[in-house]
Coordinates of C-alpha atoms and ligand atoms in Angstrom, one line a residue:
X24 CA -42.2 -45.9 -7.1
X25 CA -38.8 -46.9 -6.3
X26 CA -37.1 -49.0 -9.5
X27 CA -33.9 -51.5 -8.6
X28 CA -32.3 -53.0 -11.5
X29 CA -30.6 -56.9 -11.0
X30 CA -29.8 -59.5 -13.3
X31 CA -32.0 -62.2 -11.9
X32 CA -34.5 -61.7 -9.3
X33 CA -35.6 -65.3 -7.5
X34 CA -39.4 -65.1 -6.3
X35 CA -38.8 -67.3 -2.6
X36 CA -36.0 -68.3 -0.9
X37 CA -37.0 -72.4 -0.1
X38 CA -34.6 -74.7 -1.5
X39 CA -35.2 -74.5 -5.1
X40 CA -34.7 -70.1 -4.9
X41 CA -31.7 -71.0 -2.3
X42 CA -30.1 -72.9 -4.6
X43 CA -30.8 -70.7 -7.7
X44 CA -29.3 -67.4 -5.9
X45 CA -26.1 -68.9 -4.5
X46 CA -24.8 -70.4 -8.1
X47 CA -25.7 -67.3 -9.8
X48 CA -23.9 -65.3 -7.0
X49 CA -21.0 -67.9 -7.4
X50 CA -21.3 -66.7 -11.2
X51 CA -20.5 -63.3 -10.4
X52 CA -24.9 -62.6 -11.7
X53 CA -26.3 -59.9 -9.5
X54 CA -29.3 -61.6 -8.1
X55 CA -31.8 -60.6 -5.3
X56 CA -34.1 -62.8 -3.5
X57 CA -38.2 -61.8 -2.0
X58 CA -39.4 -64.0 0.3
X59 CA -42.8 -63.0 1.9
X60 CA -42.6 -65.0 4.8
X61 CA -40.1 -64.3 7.8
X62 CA -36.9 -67.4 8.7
X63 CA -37.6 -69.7 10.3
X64 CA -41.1 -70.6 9.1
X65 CA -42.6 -74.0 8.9
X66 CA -42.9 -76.0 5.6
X67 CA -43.4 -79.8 4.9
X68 CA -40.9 -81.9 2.9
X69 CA -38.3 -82.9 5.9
X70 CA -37.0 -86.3 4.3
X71 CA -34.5 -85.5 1.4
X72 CA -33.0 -88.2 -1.5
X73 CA -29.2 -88.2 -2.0
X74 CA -29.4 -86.4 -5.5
X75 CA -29.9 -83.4 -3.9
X76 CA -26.7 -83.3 -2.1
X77 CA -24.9 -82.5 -5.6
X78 CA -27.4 -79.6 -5.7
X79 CA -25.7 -78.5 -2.0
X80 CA -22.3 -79.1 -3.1
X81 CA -22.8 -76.8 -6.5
X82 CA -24.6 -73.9 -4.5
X83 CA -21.9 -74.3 -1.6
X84 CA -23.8 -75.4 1.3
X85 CA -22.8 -78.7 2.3
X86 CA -20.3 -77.3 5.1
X87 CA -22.9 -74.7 6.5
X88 CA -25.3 -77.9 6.5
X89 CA -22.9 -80.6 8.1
X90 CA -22.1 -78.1 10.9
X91 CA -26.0 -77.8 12.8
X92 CA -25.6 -82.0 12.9
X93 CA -29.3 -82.5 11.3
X94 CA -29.7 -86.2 11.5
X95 CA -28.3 -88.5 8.3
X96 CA -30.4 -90.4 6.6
X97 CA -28.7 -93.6 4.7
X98 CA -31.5 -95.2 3.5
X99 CA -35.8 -95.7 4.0
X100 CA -37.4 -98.3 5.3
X101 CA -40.9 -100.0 4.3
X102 CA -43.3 -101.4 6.6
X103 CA -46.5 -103.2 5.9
X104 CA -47.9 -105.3 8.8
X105 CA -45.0 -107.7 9.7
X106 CA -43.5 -107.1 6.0
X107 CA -40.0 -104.8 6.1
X108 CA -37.8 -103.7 3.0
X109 CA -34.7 -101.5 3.6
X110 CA -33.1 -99.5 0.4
X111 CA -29.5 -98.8 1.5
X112 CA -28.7 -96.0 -0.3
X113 CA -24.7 -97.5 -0.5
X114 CA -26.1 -100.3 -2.6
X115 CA -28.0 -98.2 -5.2
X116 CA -26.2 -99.0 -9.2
X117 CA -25.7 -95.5 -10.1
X118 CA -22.5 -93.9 -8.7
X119 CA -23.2 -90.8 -7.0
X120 CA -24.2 -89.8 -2.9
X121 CA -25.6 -92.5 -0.3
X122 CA -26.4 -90.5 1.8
X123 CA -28.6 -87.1 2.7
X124 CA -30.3 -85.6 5.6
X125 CA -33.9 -86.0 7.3
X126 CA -34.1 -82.7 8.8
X127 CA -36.7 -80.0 10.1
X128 CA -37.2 -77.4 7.6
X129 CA -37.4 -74.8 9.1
X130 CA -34.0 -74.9 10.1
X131 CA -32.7 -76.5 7.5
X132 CA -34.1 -73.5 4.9
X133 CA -32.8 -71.0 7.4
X134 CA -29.9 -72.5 6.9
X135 CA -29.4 -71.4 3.8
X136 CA -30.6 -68.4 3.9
X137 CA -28.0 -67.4 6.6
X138 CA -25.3 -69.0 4.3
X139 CA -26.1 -66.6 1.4
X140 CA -27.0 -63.4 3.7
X141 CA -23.4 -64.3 4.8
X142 CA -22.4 -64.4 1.4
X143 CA -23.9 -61.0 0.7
X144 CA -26.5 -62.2 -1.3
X145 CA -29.3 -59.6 -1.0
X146 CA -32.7 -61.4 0.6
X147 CA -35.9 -59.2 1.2
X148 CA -37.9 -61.3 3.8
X149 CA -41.4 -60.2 4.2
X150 CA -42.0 -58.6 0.7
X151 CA -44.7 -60.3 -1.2
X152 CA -44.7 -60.6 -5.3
X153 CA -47.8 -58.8 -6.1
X154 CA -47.6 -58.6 -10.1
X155 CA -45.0 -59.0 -13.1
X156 CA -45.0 -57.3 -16.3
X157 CA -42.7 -59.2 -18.9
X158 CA -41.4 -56.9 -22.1
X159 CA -39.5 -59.3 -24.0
X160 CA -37.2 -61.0 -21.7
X161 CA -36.8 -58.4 -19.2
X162 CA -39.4 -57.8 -16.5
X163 CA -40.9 -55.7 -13.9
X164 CA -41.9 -56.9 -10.6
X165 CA -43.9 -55.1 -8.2
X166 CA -43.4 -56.2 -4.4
X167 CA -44.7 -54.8 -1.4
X168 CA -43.3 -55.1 2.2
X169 CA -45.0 -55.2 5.6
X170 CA -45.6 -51.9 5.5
X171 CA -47.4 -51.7 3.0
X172 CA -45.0 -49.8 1.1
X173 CA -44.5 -51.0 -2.9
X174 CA -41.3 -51.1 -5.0
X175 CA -40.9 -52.2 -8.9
X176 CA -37.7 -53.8 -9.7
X177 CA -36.2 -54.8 -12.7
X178 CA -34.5 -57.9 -13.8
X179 CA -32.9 -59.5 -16.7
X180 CA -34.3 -62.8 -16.0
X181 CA -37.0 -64.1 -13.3
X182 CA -37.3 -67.5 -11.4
X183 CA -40.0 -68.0 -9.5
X184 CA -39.0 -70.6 -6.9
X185 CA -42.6 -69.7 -5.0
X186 CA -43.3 -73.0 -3.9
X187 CA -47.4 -73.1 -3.5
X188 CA -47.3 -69.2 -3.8
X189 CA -47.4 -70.4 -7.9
X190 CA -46.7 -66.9 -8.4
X191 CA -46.1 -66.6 -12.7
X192 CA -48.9 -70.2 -12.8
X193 CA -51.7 -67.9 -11.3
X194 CA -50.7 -64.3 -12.9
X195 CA -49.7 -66.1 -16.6
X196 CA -52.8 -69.4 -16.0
X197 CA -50.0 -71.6 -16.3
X198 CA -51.8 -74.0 -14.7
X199 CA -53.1 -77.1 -15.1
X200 CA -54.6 -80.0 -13.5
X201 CA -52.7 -82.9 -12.0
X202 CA -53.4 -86.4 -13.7
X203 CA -53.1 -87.8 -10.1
X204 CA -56.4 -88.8 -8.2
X205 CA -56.5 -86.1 -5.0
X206 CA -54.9 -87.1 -2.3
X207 CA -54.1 -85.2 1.6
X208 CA -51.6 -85.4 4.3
X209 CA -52.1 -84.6 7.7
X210 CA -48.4 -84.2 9.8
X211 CA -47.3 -82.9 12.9
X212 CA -44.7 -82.5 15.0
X213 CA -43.8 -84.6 19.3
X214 CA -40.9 -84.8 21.1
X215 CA -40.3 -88.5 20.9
X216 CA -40.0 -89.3 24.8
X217 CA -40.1 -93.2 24.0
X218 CA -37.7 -93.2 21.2
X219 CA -35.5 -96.5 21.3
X220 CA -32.0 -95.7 21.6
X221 CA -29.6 -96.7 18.6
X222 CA -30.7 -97.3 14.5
X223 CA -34.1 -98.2 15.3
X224 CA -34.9 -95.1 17.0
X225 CA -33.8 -93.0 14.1
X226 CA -34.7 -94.7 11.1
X227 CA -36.9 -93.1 8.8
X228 CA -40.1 -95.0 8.2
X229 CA -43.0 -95.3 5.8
X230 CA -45.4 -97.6 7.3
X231 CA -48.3 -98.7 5.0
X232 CA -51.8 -99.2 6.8
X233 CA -53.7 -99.9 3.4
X234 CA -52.9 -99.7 -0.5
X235 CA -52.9 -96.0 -0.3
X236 CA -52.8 -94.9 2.8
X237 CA -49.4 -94.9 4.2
X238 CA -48.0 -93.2 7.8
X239 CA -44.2 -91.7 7.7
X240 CA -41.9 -91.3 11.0
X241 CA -39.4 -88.9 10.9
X242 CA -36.8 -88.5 13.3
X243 CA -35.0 -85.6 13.9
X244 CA -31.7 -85.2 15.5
X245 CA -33.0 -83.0 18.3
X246 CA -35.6 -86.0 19.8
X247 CA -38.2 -84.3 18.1
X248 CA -40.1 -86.4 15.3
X249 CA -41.9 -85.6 12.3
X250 CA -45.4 -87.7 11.9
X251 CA -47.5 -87.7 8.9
X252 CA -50.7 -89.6 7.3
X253 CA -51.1 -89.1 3.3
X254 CA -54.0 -90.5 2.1
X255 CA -57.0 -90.5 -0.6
X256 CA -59.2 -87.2 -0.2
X257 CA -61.8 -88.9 0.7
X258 CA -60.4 -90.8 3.6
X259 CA -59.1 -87.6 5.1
X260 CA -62.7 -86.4 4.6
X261 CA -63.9 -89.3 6.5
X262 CA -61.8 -89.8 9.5
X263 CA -61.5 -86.2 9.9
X264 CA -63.4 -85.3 13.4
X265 CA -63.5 -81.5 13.0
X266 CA -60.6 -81.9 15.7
X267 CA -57.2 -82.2 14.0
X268 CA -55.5 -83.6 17.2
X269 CA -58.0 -85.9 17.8
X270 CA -58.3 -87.4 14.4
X271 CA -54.2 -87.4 14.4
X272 CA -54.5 -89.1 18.1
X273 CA -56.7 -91.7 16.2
X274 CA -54.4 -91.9 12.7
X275 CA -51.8 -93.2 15.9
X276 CA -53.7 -95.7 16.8
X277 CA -53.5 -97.3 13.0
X278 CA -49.9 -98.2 12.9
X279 CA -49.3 -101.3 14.9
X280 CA -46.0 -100.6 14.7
X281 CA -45.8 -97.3 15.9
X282 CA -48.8 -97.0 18.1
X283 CA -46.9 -97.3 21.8
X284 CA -44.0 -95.0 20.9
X285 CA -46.4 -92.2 19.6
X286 CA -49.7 -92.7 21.4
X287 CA -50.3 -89.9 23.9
X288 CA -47.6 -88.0 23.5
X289 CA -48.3 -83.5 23.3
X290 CA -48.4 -82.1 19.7
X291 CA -46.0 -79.3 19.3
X292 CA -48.4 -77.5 16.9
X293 CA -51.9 -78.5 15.7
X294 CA -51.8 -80.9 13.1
X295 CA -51.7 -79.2 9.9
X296 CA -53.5 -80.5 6.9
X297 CA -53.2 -80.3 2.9
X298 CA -55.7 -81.3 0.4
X299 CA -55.2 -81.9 -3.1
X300 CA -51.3 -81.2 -3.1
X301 CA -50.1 -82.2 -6.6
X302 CA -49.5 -79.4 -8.8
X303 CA -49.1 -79.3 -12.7
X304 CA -48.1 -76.5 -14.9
X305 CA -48.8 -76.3 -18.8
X306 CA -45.2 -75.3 -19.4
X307 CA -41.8 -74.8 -17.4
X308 CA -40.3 -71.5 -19.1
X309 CA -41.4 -68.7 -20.9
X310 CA -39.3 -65.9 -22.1
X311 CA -36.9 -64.4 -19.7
X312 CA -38.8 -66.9 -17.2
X313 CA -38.3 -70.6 -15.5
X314 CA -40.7 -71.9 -13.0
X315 CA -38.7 -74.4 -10.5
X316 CA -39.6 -76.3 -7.6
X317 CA -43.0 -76.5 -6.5
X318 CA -44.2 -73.4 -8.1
X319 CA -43.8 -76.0 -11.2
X320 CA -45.1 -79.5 -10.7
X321 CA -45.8 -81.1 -7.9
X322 CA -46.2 -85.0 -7.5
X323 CA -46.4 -87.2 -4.1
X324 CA -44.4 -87.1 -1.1
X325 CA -44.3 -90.5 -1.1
X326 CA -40.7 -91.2 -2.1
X327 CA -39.6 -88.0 -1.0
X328 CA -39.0 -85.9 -4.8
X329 CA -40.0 -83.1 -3.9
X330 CA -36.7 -80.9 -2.5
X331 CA -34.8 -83.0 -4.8
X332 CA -36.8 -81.9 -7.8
X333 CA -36.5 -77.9 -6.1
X334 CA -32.9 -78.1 -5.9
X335 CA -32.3 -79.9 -9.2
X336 CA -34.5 -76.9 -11.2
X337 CA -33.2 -74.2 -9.5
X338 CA -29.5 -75.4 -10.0
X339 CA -30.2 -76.0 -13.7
X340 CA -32.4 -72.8 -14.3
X341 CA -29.6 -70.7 -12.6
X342 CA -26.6 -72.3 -14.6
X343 CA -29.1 -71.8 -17.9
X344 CA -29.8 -68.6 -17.0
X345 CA -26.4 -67.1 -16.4
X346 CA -25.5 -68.7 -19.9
X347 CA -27.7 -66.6 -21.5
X348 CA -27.2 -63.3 -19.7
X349 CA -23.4 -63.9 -20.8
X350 CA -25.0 -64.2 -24.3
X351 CA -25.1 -67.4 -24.8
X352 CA -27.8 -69.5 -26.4
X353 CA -29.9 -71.7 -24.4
X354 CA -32.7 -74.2 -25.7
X355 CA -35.2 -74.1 -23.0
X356 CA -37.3 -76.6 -24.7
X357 CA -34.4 -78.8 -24.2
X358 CA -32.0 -78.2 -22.0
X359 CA -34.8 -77.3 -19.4
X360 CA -37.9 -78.8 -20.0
X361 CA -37.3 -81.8 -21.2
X362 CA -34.8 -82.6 -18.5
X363 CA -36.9 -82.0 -15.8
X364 CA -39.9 -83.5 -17.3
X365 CA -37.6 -86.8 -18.0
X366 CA -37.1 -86.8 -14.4
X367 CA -40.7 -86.1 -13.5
X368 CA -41.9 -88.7 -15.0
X369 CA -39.7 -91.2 -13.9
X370 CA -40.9 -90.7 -10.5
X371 CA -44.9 -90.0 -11.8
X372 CA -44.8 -93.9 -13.1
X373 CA -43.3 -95.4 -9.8
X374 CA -45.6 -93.5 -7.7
X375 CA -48.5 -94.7 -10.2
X376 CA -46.8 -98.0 -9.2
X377 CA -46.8 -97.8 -5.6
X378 CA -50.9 -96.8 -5.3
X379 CA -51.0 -99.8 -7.6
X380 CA -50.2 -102.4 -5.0
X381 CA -46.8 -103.2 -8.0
X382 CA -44.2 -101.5 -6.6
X383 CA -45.4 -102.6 -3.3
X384 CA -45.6 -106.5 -4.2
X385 CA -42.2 -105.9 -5.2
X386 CA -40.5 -104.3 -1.7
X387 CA -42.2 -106.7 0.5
X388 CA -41.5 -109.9 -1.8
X389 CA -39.8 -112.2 0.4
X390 CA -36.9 -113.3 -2.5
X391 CA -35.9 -109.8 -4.4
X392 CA -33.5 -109.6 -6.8
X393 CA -30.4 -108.0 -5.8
X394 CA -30.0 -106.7 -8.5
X395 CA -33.3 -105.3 -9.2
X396 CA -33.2 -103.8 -6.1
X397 CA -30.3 -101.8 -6.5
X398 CA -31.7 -100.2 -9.6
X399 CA -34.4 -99.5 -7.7
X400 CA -32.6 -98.2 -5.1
X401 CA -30.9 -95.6 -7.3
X402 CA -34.4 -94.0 -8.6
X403 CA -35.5 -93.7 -4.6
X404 CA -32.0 -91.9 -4.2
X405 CA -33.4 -89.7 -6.7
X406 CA -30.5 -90.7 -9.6
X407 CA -33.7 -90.4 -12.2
X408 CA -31.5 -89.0 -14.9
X409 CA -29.3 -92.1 -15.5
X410 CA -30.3 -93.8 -18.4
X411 CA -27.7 -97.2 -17.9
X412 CA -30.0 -97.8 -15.3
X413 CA -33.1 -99.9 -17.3
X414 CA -35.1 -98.8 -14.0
X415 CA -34.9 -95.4 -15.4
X416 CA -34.9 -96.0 -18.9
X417 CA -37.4 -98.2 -19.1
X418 CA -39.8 -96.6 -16.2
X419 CA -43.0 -96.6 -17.2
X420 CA -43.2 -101.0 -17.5
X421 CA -39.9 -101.9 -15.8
X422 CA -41.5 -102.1 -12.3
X423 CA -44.7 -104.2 -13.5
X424 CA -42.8 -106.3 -15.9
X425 CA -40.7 -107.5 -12.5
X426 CA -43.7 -107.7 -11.1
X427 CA -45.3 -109.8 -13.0
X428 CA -43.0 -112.3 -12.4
X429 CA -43.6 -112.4 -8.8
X430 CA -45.1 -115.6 -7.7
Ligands
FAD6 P1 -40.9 -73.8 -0.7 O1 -40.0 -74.5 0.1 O2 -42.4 -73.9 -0.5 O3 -40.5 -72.3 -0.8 C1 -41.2 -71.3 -1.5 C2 -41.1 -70.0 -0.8 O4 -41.7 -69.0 -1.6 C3 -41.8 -69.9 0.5 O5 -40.8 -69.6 1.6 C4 -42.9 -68.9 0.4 O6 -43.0 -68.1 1.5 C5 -42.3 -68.0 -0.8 N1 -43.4 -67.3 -1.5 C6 -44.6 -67.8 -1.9 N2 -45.3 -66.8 -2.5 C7 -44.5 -65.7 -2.5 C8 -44.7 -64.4 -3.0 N3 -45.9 -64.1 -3.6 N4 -43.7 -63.5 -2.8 C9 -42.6 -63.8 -2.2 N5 -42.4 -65.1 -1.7 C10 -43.3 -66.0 -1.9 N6 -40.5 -83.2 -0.3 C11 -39.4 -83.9 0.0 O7 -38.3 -83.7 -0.6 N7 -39.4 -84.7 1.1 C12 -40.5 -85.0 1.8 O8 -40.5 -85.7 2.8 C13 -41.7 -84.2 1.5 N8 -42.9 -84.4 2.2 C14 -44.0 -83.7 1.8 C15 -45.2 -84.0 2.4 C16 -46.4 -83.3 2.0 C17 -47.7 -83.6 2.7 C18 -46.3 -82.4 0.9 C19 -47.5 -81.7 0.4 C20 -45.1 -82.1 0.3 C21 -43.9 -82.8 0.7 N9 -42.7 -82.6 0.1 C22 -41.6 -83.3 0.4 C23 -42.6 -81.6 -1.0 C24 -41.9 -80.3 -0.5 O9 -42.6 -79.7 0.5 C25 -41.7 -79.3 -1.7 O10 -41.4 -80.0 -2.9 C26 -40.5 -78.4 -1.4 O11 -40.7 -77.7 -0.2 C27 -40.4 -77.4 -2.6 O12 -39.4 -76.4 -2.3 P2 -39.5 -75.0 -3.0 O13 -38.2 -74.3 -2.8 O14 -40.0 -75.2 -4.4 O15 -40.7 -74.3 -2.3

């Protein structure tokens, strides 16, 4: 079998490997890339939070971005009947970016993936992990190609960026259960003939039908529009009339708001459909291993963490792991792990909070605080690692005990 020797091979090129192989490249690390699937190829998770953009800016991208004119997104808006809440991401308390992009994926990752081909970053599209071996910290990776055809290929370090390939969770059981009730989603994509012209036509939108079922609009800056439904399991399960474009054509129908722009209009694909989404893992790293993105943990998409968390692990699992292959001495436990898990779990209590009915008591109260709002502003902009904000430190009852107070 043919052997290749780098010093870090990233498992998937989404985001969170996208990110990981253009700072290591930066770093002067030979790193190589396996991606089974072919670019462009269609993934969910189109609305990004402004954190992300320092993740861009470290790995390069920004420019290669900016130039295909994806639409910006400044803030989000919440609907719930006649109730609206804006979060201006220019108002937020922690300094950092206001704004980020609302873009189609498929695009957007090819995006980077062109950047880093350019670059002369090595990516091997349509080669599939099949199996790692681990002696000590260095590894051995078997992949195969469309062909059939199987290489090994040694590295000094491994990050598996496979998003719901969870390729070291199923071959090490890393595994585990999420503590969040199941919930599904059911998105597609129209061309969005009867979009209004100006800010209301491309404002991203989270419309709320019930408690915890909630409707997102995403406009693209091509006049197509990204339209999803997440929802309890079981509500899936029951409106579900073994027609995915009839049981979207009825989800339509829900939003008040929304149903004459959207009603009628063609699909561009079938409505796709994913059950039971959030993802745990019993532990983030292992030796000469980090898991990032969503081959790691997995929450909601409700306040749209997920690219952010990608980019924010792959940054920090690159910059950790060049450290070490330069011989220095990293503390996974704490420079990784606990990091991520801090932010994690500042988003796991306000997306406890916002199936709760708190959070959302809070956006559609008539008199907010000003400046409760901009704190929690700067959590949805995904700035979950700034401790001066008491919305971050104090996560898990700082939402209920404003609550509370709420008439
Ligand atoms: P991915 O982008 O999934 O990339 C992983 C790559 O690994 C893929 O290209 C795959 O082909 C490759 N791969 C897998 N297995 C293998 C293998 N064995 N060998 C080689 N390659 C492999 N996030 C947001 O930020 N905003 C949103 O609005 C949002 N909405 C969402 C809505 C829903 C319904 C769901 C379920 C998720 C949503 N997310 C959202 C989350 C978002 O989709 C993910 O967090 C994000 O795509 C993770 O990026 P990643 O780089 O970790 O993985």
């Amino acid at each position: 079998m043919i052997s290749e020797h780098v010093d870090v091979l990233v498992i998937g090129a989404g985001p969170s490997g996208a990110v990981a192989a253009s700072i290591l490249h930066q770093k002067g690390v030979k790193v190589k890339v396996i991606e089974r699937e072919h670019f462009p190829r269609f993934v969910i998770g189109e609305s990004l939070i402004p954190r992300c953009m320092d993740h861009f800016d470290e790995a390069g991208f920004i420019e290669a971005v900016e130039a295909k004119r994806f639409e910006k997104k400044f803030g989000a808006r919440f609907l719930r009947g006649e109730d609206v809440c804006w979060f201006d991401f220019s108002q937020k308390f922690s300094p950092g970016w206001d704004w980020t992009w609302q873009l189609p994926r498929a695009e957007f990752d090819q995006t980077l993936t062109d950047t880093l081909q350019h670059r002369g970053v090595d990516i091997a599209f349509g080669t599939t992990v099949e199996n790692v071996v681990f002696a000590g910290t260095d590894s051995l990776t078997t992949v195969r190609d469309e062909q059939g055809n199987r290489k090994e290929i040694h590295a000094r370090y491994l990050i598996d960026a496979s998003g719901y390939g969870r390729v070291l969770p199923r071959l090490l059981d890393l595994d585990k259960p999420s503590t969040f009730a199941p919930m599904a989603a059911t998105f597609v994509h129209v061309h969005d003939l009867r979009r209004p012209i100006g800010i209301e036509g491309t404002r991203i939108t989270f419309d709320v039908l019930e408690q915890r079922i909630w409707f997102w609009v995403i406009p693209f800056s091509d006049g197509r529009t990204s339209l999803g439904l997440v929802c309890p399991k079981e509500h899936l399960e029951a409106i579900n009339q073994g027609d995915n474009s009839k049981t979207f054509q009825r989800i339509i129908q829900q939003s008040d708001y929304y149903r004459q722009r959207f009603d009628g209009l063609d699909f561009l694909f079938e409505p796709k459909q994913i059950v039971s989404y959030a993802k745990a893992v019993k532990k983030l790293y292992g030796n000469g291993f980090a898991l990032t993105g969503n081959s790691a943990e997995f929450l909601d998409p409700v306040f749209s963490s997920g690219v952010c968390f990608a980019t924010e692990s792959g940054a920090l699992a690159a910059n950790l792991a060049a450290k070490q292959l330069a011989g220095g001495q990293v503390d996974w436990e704490h420079e990784y792990e606990e990091h991520m898990l801090w932010g994690v779990n500042v988003f796991r209590s306000y997306i406890r909070d916002w199936y709760s009915g708190d959070l959302q008591k809070f956006f559609f109260h008539k008199e907010v605080n000003e400046d409760v709002r901009r704190k929690v502003c700067s959590v949805l902009a995904g700035y979950v690692w700034d401790k001066e904000n008491p919305f971050v430190k104090k996560h898990d009852r700082a939402v209920k005990a404003v609550t509370h107070l709420l008439p």
